[in-house]
Every structure is written in structure tokens, then in C-alpha cells.
PDB file of C-alpha atoms and ligand atoms in Angstrom:
ATOM      1  CA  MET A  44       0.000   0.000   0.000  1.00 62.00           C
ATOM      2  CA  GLN A  45       3.048   2.290   0.177  1.00 68.00           C
ATOM      3  CA  ASP A  46       2.355   4.083  -3.091  1.00 84.00           C
ATOM      4  CA  LYS A  47      -1.432   4.024  -2.822  1.00 88.00           C
ATOM      5  CA  PRO A  48      -3.445   6.696  -1.037  1.00 92.00           C
ATOM      6  CA  LEU A  49      -5.673   5.439   1.758  1.00 96.00           C
ATOM      7  CA  ILE A  50      -9.209   6.815   1.459  1.00 97.00           C
ATOM      8  CA  ALA A  51     -11.512   6.550   4.481  1.00 98.00           C
ATOM      9  CA  ASN A  52     -15.189   6.600   3.492  1.00 98.00           C
ATOM     10  CA  VAL A  53     -17.379   7.823   6.345  1.00 97.00           C
ATOM     11  CA  ALA A  54     -21.104   8.336   6.899  1.00 96.00           C
ATOM     12  CA  GLY A  55     -22.506  10.158   9.899  1.00 93.00           C
ATOM     13  CA  PHE A  56     -26.073  10.368  11.173  1.00 90.00           C
ATOM     14  CA  SER A  57     -25.664  14.015  12.133  1.00 92.00           C
ATOM     15  CA  THR A  58     -23.444  16.992  11.428  1.00 95.00           C
ATOM     16  CA  GLN A  59     -21.586  16.378  14.687  1.00 96.00           C
ATOM     17  CA  GLU A  60     -20.961  12.741  13.767  1.00 96.00           C
ATOM     18  CA  PHE A  61     -19.444  13.821  10.447  1.00 97.00           C
ATOM     19  CA  VAL A  62     -17.112  16.168  12.332  1.00 98.00           C
ATOM     20  CA  THR A  63     -16.069  13.352  14.691  1.00 98.00           C
ATOM     21  CA  LEU A  64     -15.503  10.945  11.787  1.00 98.00           C
ATOM     22  CA  VAL A  65     -13.312  13.438   9.924  1.00 98.00           C
ATOM     23  CA  GLN A  66     -11.266  13.907  13.078  1.00 98.00           C
ATOM     24  CA  LEU A  67     -10.896  10.125  13.466  1.00 98.00           C
ATOM     25  CA  ALA A  68      -9.840   9.662   9.821  1.00 98.00           C
ATOM     26  CA  GLN A  69      -7.336  12.453  10.234  1.00 97.00           C
ATOM     27  CA  ASP A  70      -5.953  10.988  13.473  1.00 97.00           C
ATOM     28  CA  ALA A  71      -5.706   7.573  11.786  1.00 97.00           C
ATOM     29  CA  LYS A  72      -3.541   9.228   9.106  1.00 97.00           C
ATOM     30  CA  ALA A  73      -5.775   8.437   6.150  1.00 98.00           C
ATOM     31  CA  ASP A  74      -4.736  10.397   3.054  1.00 97.00           C
ATOM     32  CA  ILE A  75      -8.260  11.412   2.089  1.00 98.00           C
ATOM     33  CA  VAL A  76     -11.583  11.305   3.896  1.00 98.00           C
ATOM     34  CA  GLU A  77     -14.573  10.712   1.640  1.00 98.00           C
ATOM     35  CA  LEU A  78     -17.795  12.066   3.146  1.00 98.00           C
ATOM     36  CA  ASN A  79     -20.639   9.804   2.140  1.00 97.00           C
ATOM     37  CA  LEU A  80     -23.422  12.394   1.853  1.00 97.00           C
ATOM     38  CA  SER A  81     -25.331  10.013  -0.421  1.00 96.00           C
ATOM     39  CA  CYS A  82     -26.146   6.821   1.464  1.00 88.00           C
ATOM     40  CA  PRO A  83     -29.548   5.548   0.228  1.00 80.00           C
ATOM     41  CA  ASN A  84     -29.837   2.649   2.640  1.00 80.00           C
ATOM     42  CA  VAL A  85     -30.540   4.078   6.074  1.00 81.00           C
ATOM     43  CA  TRP A  86     -34.058   3.509   7.359  1.00 80.00           C
ATOM     44  CA  GLN A  87     -35.483   4.054  10.842  1.00 79.00           C
ATOM     45  CA  LYS A  88     -38.472   1.740  11.102  1.00 75.00           C
ATOM     46  CA  ASP A  89     -40.540   2.710   8.017  1.00 76.00           C
ATOM     47  CA  LYS A  90     -38.995   6.129   7.531  1.00 84.00           C
ATOM     48  CA  GLN A  91     -36.031   6.698   5.272  1.00 84.00           C
ATOM     49  CA  GLU A  92     -33.323   8.985   6.649  1.00 85.00           C
ATOM     50  CA  GLU A  93     -32.727  12.096   4.612  1.00 90.00           C
ATOM     51  CA  ILE A  94     -30.015  11.718   1.999  1.00 95.00           C
ATOM     52  CA  THR A  95     -27.848  14.739   2.796  1.00 96.00           C
ATOM     53  CA  CYS A  96     -26.735  15.637  -0.722  1.00 97.00           C
ATOM     54  CA  TYR A  97     -30.302  16.103  -1.970  1.00 97.00           C
ATOM     55  CA  HIS A  98     -30.532  19.087   0.405  1.00 97.00           C
ATOM     56  CA  PRO A  99     -27.989  21.846  -0.345  1.00 98.00           C
ATOM     57  CA  THR A 100     -28.674  23.398   3.073  1.00 97.00           C
ATOM     58  CA  LEU A 101     -27.678  20.148   4.820  1.00 96.00           C
ATOM     59  CA  VAL A 102     -24.526  19.928   2.682  1.00 97.00           C
ATOM     60  CA  LYS A 103     -23.699  23.455   3.757  1.00 98.00           C
ATOM     61  CA  SER A 104     -24.224  22.727   7.447  1.00 97.00           C
ATOM     62  CA  VAL A 105     -22.068  19.556   7.369  1.00 97.00           C
ATOM     63  CA  LEU A 106     -19.229  21.270   5.474  1.00 98.00           C
ATOM     64  CA  SER A 107     -19.260  24.427   7.568  1.00 98.00           C
ATOM     65  CA  ALA A 108     -19.173  22.392  10.801  1.00 98.00           C
ATOM     66  CA  ILE A 109     -16.178  20.448   9.466  1.00 98.00           C
ATOM     67  CA  ALA A 110     -14.487  23.675   8.315  1.00 98.00           C
ATOM     68  CA  GLN A 111     -14.615  24.938  11.897  1.00 97.00           C
ATOM     69  CA  ILE A 112     -12.160  22.254  13.062  1.00 97.00           C
ATOM     70  CA  LYS A 113      -9.760  23.425  10.314  1.00 97.00           C
ATOM     71  CA  PRO A 114      -9.094  19.935   8.918  1.00 97.00           C
ATOM     72  CA  HIS A 115      -5.714  19.279   7.342  1.00 96.00           C
ATOM     73  CA  ILE A 116      -6.773  15.992   5.733  1.00 98.00           C
ATOM     74  CA  LYS A 117      -7.793  16.107   2.059  1.00 98.00           C
ATOM     75  CA  MET A 118     -11.529  15.820   1.636  1.00 98.00           C
ATOM     76  CA  SER A 119     -13.952  14.375  -0.916  1.00 98.00           C
ATOM     77  CA  VAL A 120     -17.720  14.757  -0.948  1.00 98.00           C
ATOM     78  CA  LYS A 121     -19.512  11.720  -2.359  1.00 98.00           C
ATOM     79  CA  ILE A 122     -22.802  12.595  -4.026  1.00 98.00           C
ATOM     80  CA  SER A 123     -25.799  10.748  -5.432  1.00 98.00           C
ATOM     81  CA  PRO A 124     -26.870  10.994  -9.066  1.00 98.00           C
ATOM     82  CA  LEU A 125     -28.359  14.476  -8.600  1.00 98.00           C
ATOM     83  CA  PRO A 126     -30.736  16.284 -10.957  1.00 98.00           C
ATOM     84  CA  PRO A 127     -29.242  19.398 -12.589  1.00 98.00           C
ATOM     85  CA  ASP A 128     -30.582  22.169 -10.313  1.00 98.00           C
ATOM     86  CA  THR A 129     -29.647  20.317  -7.134  1.00 98.00           C
ATOM     87  CA  LEU A 130     -26.247  19.436  -8.571  1.00 98.00           C
ATOM     88  CA  ARG A 131     -25.573  23.103  -9.288  1.00 98.00           C
ATOM     89  CA  ALA A 132     -26.620  24.151  -5.772  1.00 98.00           C
ATOM     90  CA  VAL A 133     -24.571  21.389  -4.113  1.00 98.00           C
ATOM     91  CA  ALA A 134     -21.509  22.200  -6.239  1.00 98.00           C
ATOM     92  CA  LYS A 135     -21.805  25.820  -5.056  1.00 98.00           C
ATOM     93  CA  GLU A 136     -21.775  24.753  -1.389  1.00 98.00           C
ATOM     94  CA  ILE A 137     -18.809  22.456  -2.003  1.00 98.00           C
ATOM     95  CA  ILE A 138     -16.832  25.244  -3.669  1.00 98.00           C
ATOM     96  CA  GLU A 139     -17.722  27.856  -1.054  1.00 98.00           C
ATOM     97  CA  SER A 140     -16.764  25.560   1.841  1.00 98.00           C
ATOM     98  CA  GLY A 141     -13.109  25.897   0.806  1.00 97.00           C
ATOM     99  CA  ILE A 142     -12.210  22.524   2.394  1.00 98.00           C
ATOM    100  CA  VAL A 143     -12.994  20.085  -0.433  1.00 98.00           C
ATOM    101  CA  GLN A 144     -10.417  18.848  -2.959  1.00 98.00           C
ATOM    102  CA  PHE A 145     -12.453  16.043  -4.596  1.00 98.00           C
ATOM    103  CA  VAL A 146     -16.046  15.221  -5.494  1.00 98.00           C
ATOM    104  CA  THR A 147     -16.894  11.536  -5.861  1.00 98.00           C
ATOM    105  CA  ALA A 148     -19.722  11.024  -8.354  1.00 98.00           C
ATOM    106  CA  THR A 149     -21.732   8.996  -7.965  1.00 98.00           C
ATOM    107  CA  ASN A 150     -23.141   6.774  -5.277  1.00 98.00           C
ATOM    108  CA  SER A 151     -26.005   4.478  -6.326  1.00 97.00           C
ATOM    109  CA  TYR A 152     -29.384   5.872  -7.442  1.00 97.00           C
ATOM    110  CA  PRO A 153     -31.688   5.646  -4.417  1.00 95.00           C
ATOM    111  CA  ASN A 154     -34.939   3.746  -4.105  1.00 92.00           C
ATOM    112  CA  ALA A 155     -34.956   1.604  -7.202  1.00 93.00           C
ATOM    113  CA  ALA A 156     -37.521  -1.190  -6.876  1.00 91.00           C
ATOM    114  CA  MET A 157     -36.188  -4.727  -6.768  1.00 84.00           C
ATOM    115  CA  THR A 158     -38.712  -7.074  -8.313  1.00 80.00           C
ATOM    116  CA  SER A 159     -36.565 -10.167  -8.665  1.00 74.00           C
ATOM    117  CA  GLY A 160     -33.810 -11.870  -6.730  1.00 71.00           C
ATOM    118  CA  VAL A 161     -35.267 -10.808  -3.388  1.00 69.00           C
ATOM    119  CA  GLU A 162     -38.491 -11.467  -1.565  1.00 70.00           C
ATOM    120  CA  ALA A 163     -40.823  -8.493  -1.711  1.00 63.00           C
ATOM    121  CA  ASN A 164     -41.934  -7.180   1.646  1.00 63.00           C
ATOM    122  CA  ASN A 165     -45.608  -6.798   2.479  1.00 60.00           C
ATOM    123  CA  LYS A 166     -45.669  -3.296   0.993  1.00 64.00           C
ATOM    124  CA  GLY A 167     -44.423  -4.404  -2.415  1.00 64.00           C
ATOM    125  CA  ALA A 168     -41.022  -4.526  -4.039  1.00 67.00           C
ATOM    126  CA  LEU A 169     -37.987  -3.743  -1.886  1.00 84.00           C
ATOM    127  CA  LEU A 170     -36.305  -0.399  -2.459  1.00 87.00           C
ATOM    128  CA  ALA A 171     -32.545  -0.307  -2.884  1.00 88.00           C
ATOM    129  CA  GLY A 172     -29.706   1.658  -4.468  1.00 93.00           C
ATOM    130  CA  LEU A 173     -29.276   1.020  -8.200  1.00 95.00           C
ATOM    131  CA  SER A 174     -25.640   0.527  -9.184  1.00 97.00           C
ATOM    132  CA  GLY A 175     -23.714  -1.147 -11.997  1.00 97.00           C
ATOM    133  CA  ARG A 176     -24.136  -0.938 -15.753  1.00 96.00           C
ATOM    134  CA  ALA A 177     -27.581   0.736 -15.704  1.00 97.00           C
ATOM    135  CA  LEU A 178     -26.164   3.611 -13.676  1.00 98.00           C
ATOM    136  CA  LYS A 179     -23.352   4.518 -16.076  1.00 98.00           C
ATOM    137  CA  PRO A 180     -25.122   7.039 -18.369  1.00 98.00           C
ATOM    138  CA  ILE A 181     -26.535   8.873 -15.358  1.00 98.00           C
ATOM    139  CA  SER A 182     -23.253   9.030 -13.412  1.00 98.00           C
ATOM    140  CA  LEU A 183     -21.334   9.935 -16.554  1.00 98.00           C
ATOM    141  CA  GLY A 184     -23.736  12.830 -17.122  1.00 98.00           C
ATOM    142  CA  VAL A 185     -23.182  14.021 -13.559  1.00 98.00           C
ATOM    143  CA  VAL A 186     -19.401  13.897 -14.056  1.00 98.00           C
ATOM    144  CA  GLN A 187     -19.716  15.840 -17.306  1.00 98.00           C
ATOM    145  CA  GLN A 188     -21.780  18.551 -15.602  1.00 98.00           C
ATOM    146  CA  LEU A 189     -19.439  18.686 -12.597  1.00 98.00           C
ATOM    147  CA  LYS A 190     -16.522  19.322 -14.909  1.00 98.00           C
ATOM    148  CA  THR A 191     -18.121  22.610 -15.907  1.00 98.00           C
ATOM    149  CA  LEU A 192     -19.364  23.489 -12.404  1.00 98.00           C
ATOM    150  CA  LEU A 193     -16.168  22.912 -10.410  1.00 98.00           C
ATOM    151  CA  PRO A 194     -12.961  24.921 -10.486  1.00 98.00           C
ATOM    152  CA  SER A 195      -9.824  23.063 -11.588  1.00 97.00           C
ATOM    153  CA  ARG A 196      -8.593  22.807  -7.977  1.00 98.00           C
ATOM    154  CA  ILE A 197     -11.426  20.333  -7.217  1.00 98.00           C
ATOM    155  CA  HIS A 198     -10.931  16.966  -8.912  1.00 98.00           C
ATOM    156  CA  ILE A 199     -13.588  14.427  -9.827  1.00 98.00           C
ATOM    157  CA  ILE A 200     -13.498  10.797  -8.680  1.00 98.00           C
ATOM    158  CA  ALA A 201     -15.944   8.861 -10.843  1.00 98.00           C
ATOM    159  CA  ALA A 202     -18.030   5.778 -10.057  1.00 98.00           C
ATOM    160  CA  GLY A 203     -21.000   4.171 -11.727  1.00 98.00           C
ATOM    161  CA  GLY A 204     -21.069   1.058 -13.877  1.00 97.00           C
ATOM    162  CA  ILE A 205     -17.379   0.760 -14.579  1.00 97.00           C
ATOM    163  CA  SER A 206     -16.305  -2.722 -15.650  1.00 94.00           C
ATOM    164  CA  THR A 207     -14.226  -2.234 -18.812  1.00 94.00           C
ATOM    165  CA  ALA A 208     -11.399  -0.074 -20.115  1.00 94.00           C
ATOM    166  CA  THR A 209     -13.914   1.741 -22.329  1.00 95.00           C
ATOM    167  CA  ASP A 210     -15.915   2.720 -19.256  1.00 96.00           C
ATOM    168  CA  VAL A 211     -12.769   4.112 -17.656  1.00 96.00           C
ATOM    169  CA  LYS A 212     -11.920   6.029 -20.823  1.00 96.00           C
ATOM    170  CA  ASP A 213     -15.445   7.488 -21.017  1.00 97.00           C
ATOM    171  CA  TYR A 214     -15.183   8.827 -17.468  1.00 98.00           C
ATOM    172  CA  LEU A 215     -11.675  10.209 -17.952  1.00 97.00           C
ATOM    173  CA  GLN A 216     -12.823  11.961 -21.132  1.00 98.00           C
ATOM    174  CA  ALA A 217     -15.771  13.443 -19.245  1.00 98.00           C
ATOM    175  CA  GLY A 218     -13.337  15.000 -16.783  1.00 98.00           C
ATOM    176  CA  ALA A 219     -12.689  12.456 -14.020  1.00 98.00           C
ATOM    177  CA  LYS A 220      -9.203  12.185 -12.579  1.00 97.00           C
ATOM    178  CA  VAL A 221      -9.708   8.844 -10.821  1.00 95.00           C
ATOM    179  CA  VAL A 222     -12.315   6.072 -11.014  1.00 96.00           C
ATOM    180  CA  GLN A 223     -13.816   3.655  -8.507  1.00 97.00           C
ATOM    181  CA  ILE A 224     -15.353   0.228  -9.076  1.00 96.00           C
ATOM    182  CA  ALA A 225     -17.890  -1.427  -6.778  1.00 96.00           C
ATOM    183  CA  SER A 226     -20.478  -3.614  -8.532  1.00 97.00           C
ATOM    184  CA  ALA A 227     -18.090  -5.173 -11.072  1.00 95.00           C
ATOM    185  CA  LEU A 228     -15.818  -6.173  -8.202  1.00 94.00           C
ATOM    186  CA  MET A 229     -18.726  -7.710  -6.293  1.00 93.00           C
ATOM    187  CA  GLU A 230     -19.953  -9.580  -9.375  1.00 91.00           C
ATOM    188  CA  GLY A 231     -16.476 -10.797 -10.303  1.00 86.00           C
ATOM    189  CA  ASP A 232     -13.256 -10.665  -8.360  1.00 83.00           C
ATOM    190  CA  VAL A 233     -10.158  -8.533  -7.977  1.00 87.00           C
ATOM    191  CA  GLY A 234      -9.092  -9.683 -11.472  1.00 88.00           C
ATOM    192  CA  VAL A 235     -11.381  -6.948 -12.837  1.00 89.00           C
ATOM    193  CA  PHE A 236      -8.611  -4.402 -12.199  1.00 89.00           C
ATOM    194  CA  GLU A 237      -5.989  -6.396 -14.125  1.00 89.00           C
ATOM    195  CA  ASP A 238      -8.463  -7.077 -16.955  1.00 86.00           C
ATOM    196  CA  ILE A 239      -9.146  -3.365 -17.334  1.00 88.00           C
ATOM    197  CA  LEU A 240      -5.478  -2.415 -17.210  1.00 87.00           C
ATOM    198  CA  ALA A 241      -4.549  -5.143 -19.721  1.00 89.00           C
ATOM    199  CA  SER A 242      -7.319  -4.463 -22.229  1.00 82.00           C
ATOM    200  CA  GLN A 243      -7.176  -2.064 -25.149  1.00 65.00           C
ATOM    201  CA  CYS A 244      -9.876   0.486 -25.732  1.00 57.00           C
TER     202      CYS A 244
HETATM  203  C1  FMN B  22     -23.310  -3.499  -2.092  1.00 71.27           C
HETATM  204  C2  FMN B  22     -22.859  -2.071  -2.180  1.00 71.27           C
HETATM  205  C3  FMN B  22     -22.475  -1.426  -1.020  1.00 71.27           C
HETATM  206  C4  FMN B  22     -22.058  -0.079  -1.075  1.00 71.27           C
HETATM  207  N1  FMN B  22     -21.682   0.536   0.085  1.00 71.27           N
HETATM  208  C5  FMN B  22     -21.249   1.823   0.032  1.00 71.27           C
HETATM  209  C6  FMN B  22     -20.805   2.479   1.218  1.00 71.27           C
HETATM  210  O1  FMN B  22     -20.762   1.898   2.299  1.00 71.27           O
HETATM  211  N2  FMN B  22     -20.392   3.767   1.113  1.00 71.27           N
HETATM  212  C7  FMN B  22     -20.405   4.439  -0.084  1.00 71.27           C
HETATM  213  O2  FMN B  22     -20.024   5.612  -0.128  1.00 71.27           O
HETATM  214  N3  FMN B  22     -20.833   3.850  -1.211  1.00 71.27           N
HETATM  215  C8  FMN B  22     -21.244   2.568  -1.194  1.00 71.27           C
HETATM  216  N4  FMN B  22     -21.667   1.944  -2.344  1.00 71.27           N
HETATM  217  C9  FMN B  22     -21.709   2.713  -3.611  1.00 71.27           C
HETATM  218  C10 FMN B  22     -20.495   2.388  -4.490  1.00 71.27           C
HETATM  219  O3  FMN B  22     -19.290   2.748  -3.831  1.00 71.27           O
HETATM  220  C11 FMN B  22     -20.566   3.136  -5.837  1.00 71.27           C
HETATM  221  O4  FMN B  22     -20.516   4.528  -5.611  1.00 71.27           O
HETATM  222  C12 FMN B  22     -21.841   2.824  -6.608  1.00 71.27           C
HETATM  223  O5  FMN B  22     -22.255   1.489  -6.406  1.00 71.27           O
HETATM  224  C13 FMN B  22     -21.624   3.041  -8.121  1.00 71.27           C
HETATM  225  O6  FMN B  22     -20.531   2.288  -8.587  1.00 71.27           O
HETATM  226  P1  FMN B  22     -20.702   0.819  -9.266  1.00 71.27           P
HETATM  227  O7  FMN B  22     -21.694   0.973 -10.376  1.00 71.27           O
HETATM  228  O8  FMN B  22     -19.330   0.446  -9.713  1.00 71.27           O
HETATM  229  O9  FMN B  22     -21.239  -0.103  -8.206  1.00 71.27           O
HETATM  230  C14 FMN B  22     -22.048   0.605  -2.316  1.00 71.27           C
HETATM  231  C15 FMN B  22     -22.446  -0.074  -3.480  1.00 71.27           C
HETATM  232  C16 FMN B  22     -22.849  -1.397  -3.419  1.00 71.27           C
HETATM  233  C17 FMN B  22     -23.285  -2.089  -4.703  1.00 71.27           C
END
């Protein structure tokens, strides 16, 4: 791991928890802390917790609370596939916070209905985050928009349906600096990284 940056991905249930988690990542000497402001899977009984990044005011309050501790760790904000107006407003808060060096786009698309492969609950199909191949055009569009919204000092880390070298190339062309892979790794194995690096596109 010597030449690889260590990224700590954290999700808090409150602004104060995010502050504590940043402090812990910093103390643990992670290279980057990635704030998961986009987790679609937190439910309290029947009520879904708010997904922070869909609310620019919540993004602002989390980032300004973190700014107050004057963090020296590099920071990424991980966002959901956001619609254009919300994306613009969230990008503005990220820029104005002055503490963010990366935006990770995107997390899964929240509340897709699963009609096969799982047992439906008594209210119908289960709701879950949509990831993988179907997500790629949406995440790629978000990356493309971010490239025009963010200043060059804030880099884009892309995720969403990457499983081939062509996918990587598409995201790099859209403006990403780095890419992440989740679903393809879960569906296959760590060989996915070698396959991508070895393949031509
Ligand atoms: C099973 C599963 C668990 C995930 N858990 C997290 C998580 O804990 N934190 C996070 O920020 N993103 C999480 N994600 C989102 C992925 O990191 C990624 O942003 C998203 O799935 C899109 O990439 P992909 O299409 O390569 O899966 C998870 C995704 C999957 C499929």
C-alpha cells in the first residue's frame, strides 16, 4: 500500500458525527476522507433517513461544521446521481466551503424497486440503491456537468457502472481524474482491475 493513497469513506447520522468521523480519519492518518453524503440505505423503522446531498442546506451545514475544526486531511464529498438544479446548488456549497479537494460522483441511485432476486416485503417490491451498468449514463452525465461546475482545484473521482477499459476512458474523457469500481468487483473478483489495465480500448 506504500504508493497508494488510503481513502476513508465515512457516513454520519448528524453533522456532529461527520465532524467526529473526519477527526478520526485524520488521526488515523488516512490520506483522504470521503464524506458519504449520499447513502440511500438508512431507514429508521418505516422512515427513510434524509439523503444529505439532496438538500444543499444540509450539505452546507455539514461542510461548515467540518471547516470549523480546520481539517488538514484532504476531503472528498460523495454525491448521489443528482438532478441538474440540485447538482448546481450542491456544487456551489462544495466550492464555497473551501475545504474540499475532490467530489466523488456517484453513489447508487436511491430507491430503485427490486422485483426479482429478493423477496418483496408486504408493501411491495424492496427499495434499494441502483448501481452497476444501468447507472453509467446517469453518473457519466453528472461527471460531465461537474466538470463545468467545479474549479480546476477540485478533482472528480468517478463511479457508476465501470467494468471495462472503455468505461474508464469514457469517465476520464468526461473530466474524471480517478475512477472507482464497486459492482463489477462484487460480481467478479479482484481480477477486474488487471483485466481493465490489460485491455485495449
Ligand atoms: C453493495 C454495495 C455497497 C455499497 N456501500 C457503500 C458504502 O458503504 N459507502 C459508499 O459511499 N458507497 C457505497 N456503495 C456505492 C459504491 O461505492 C458506488 O458509488 C456505486 O455502487 C456506483 O458504482 P458501481 O456501479 O461500480 O457499483 C455501495 C455499493 C454497493 C453495490
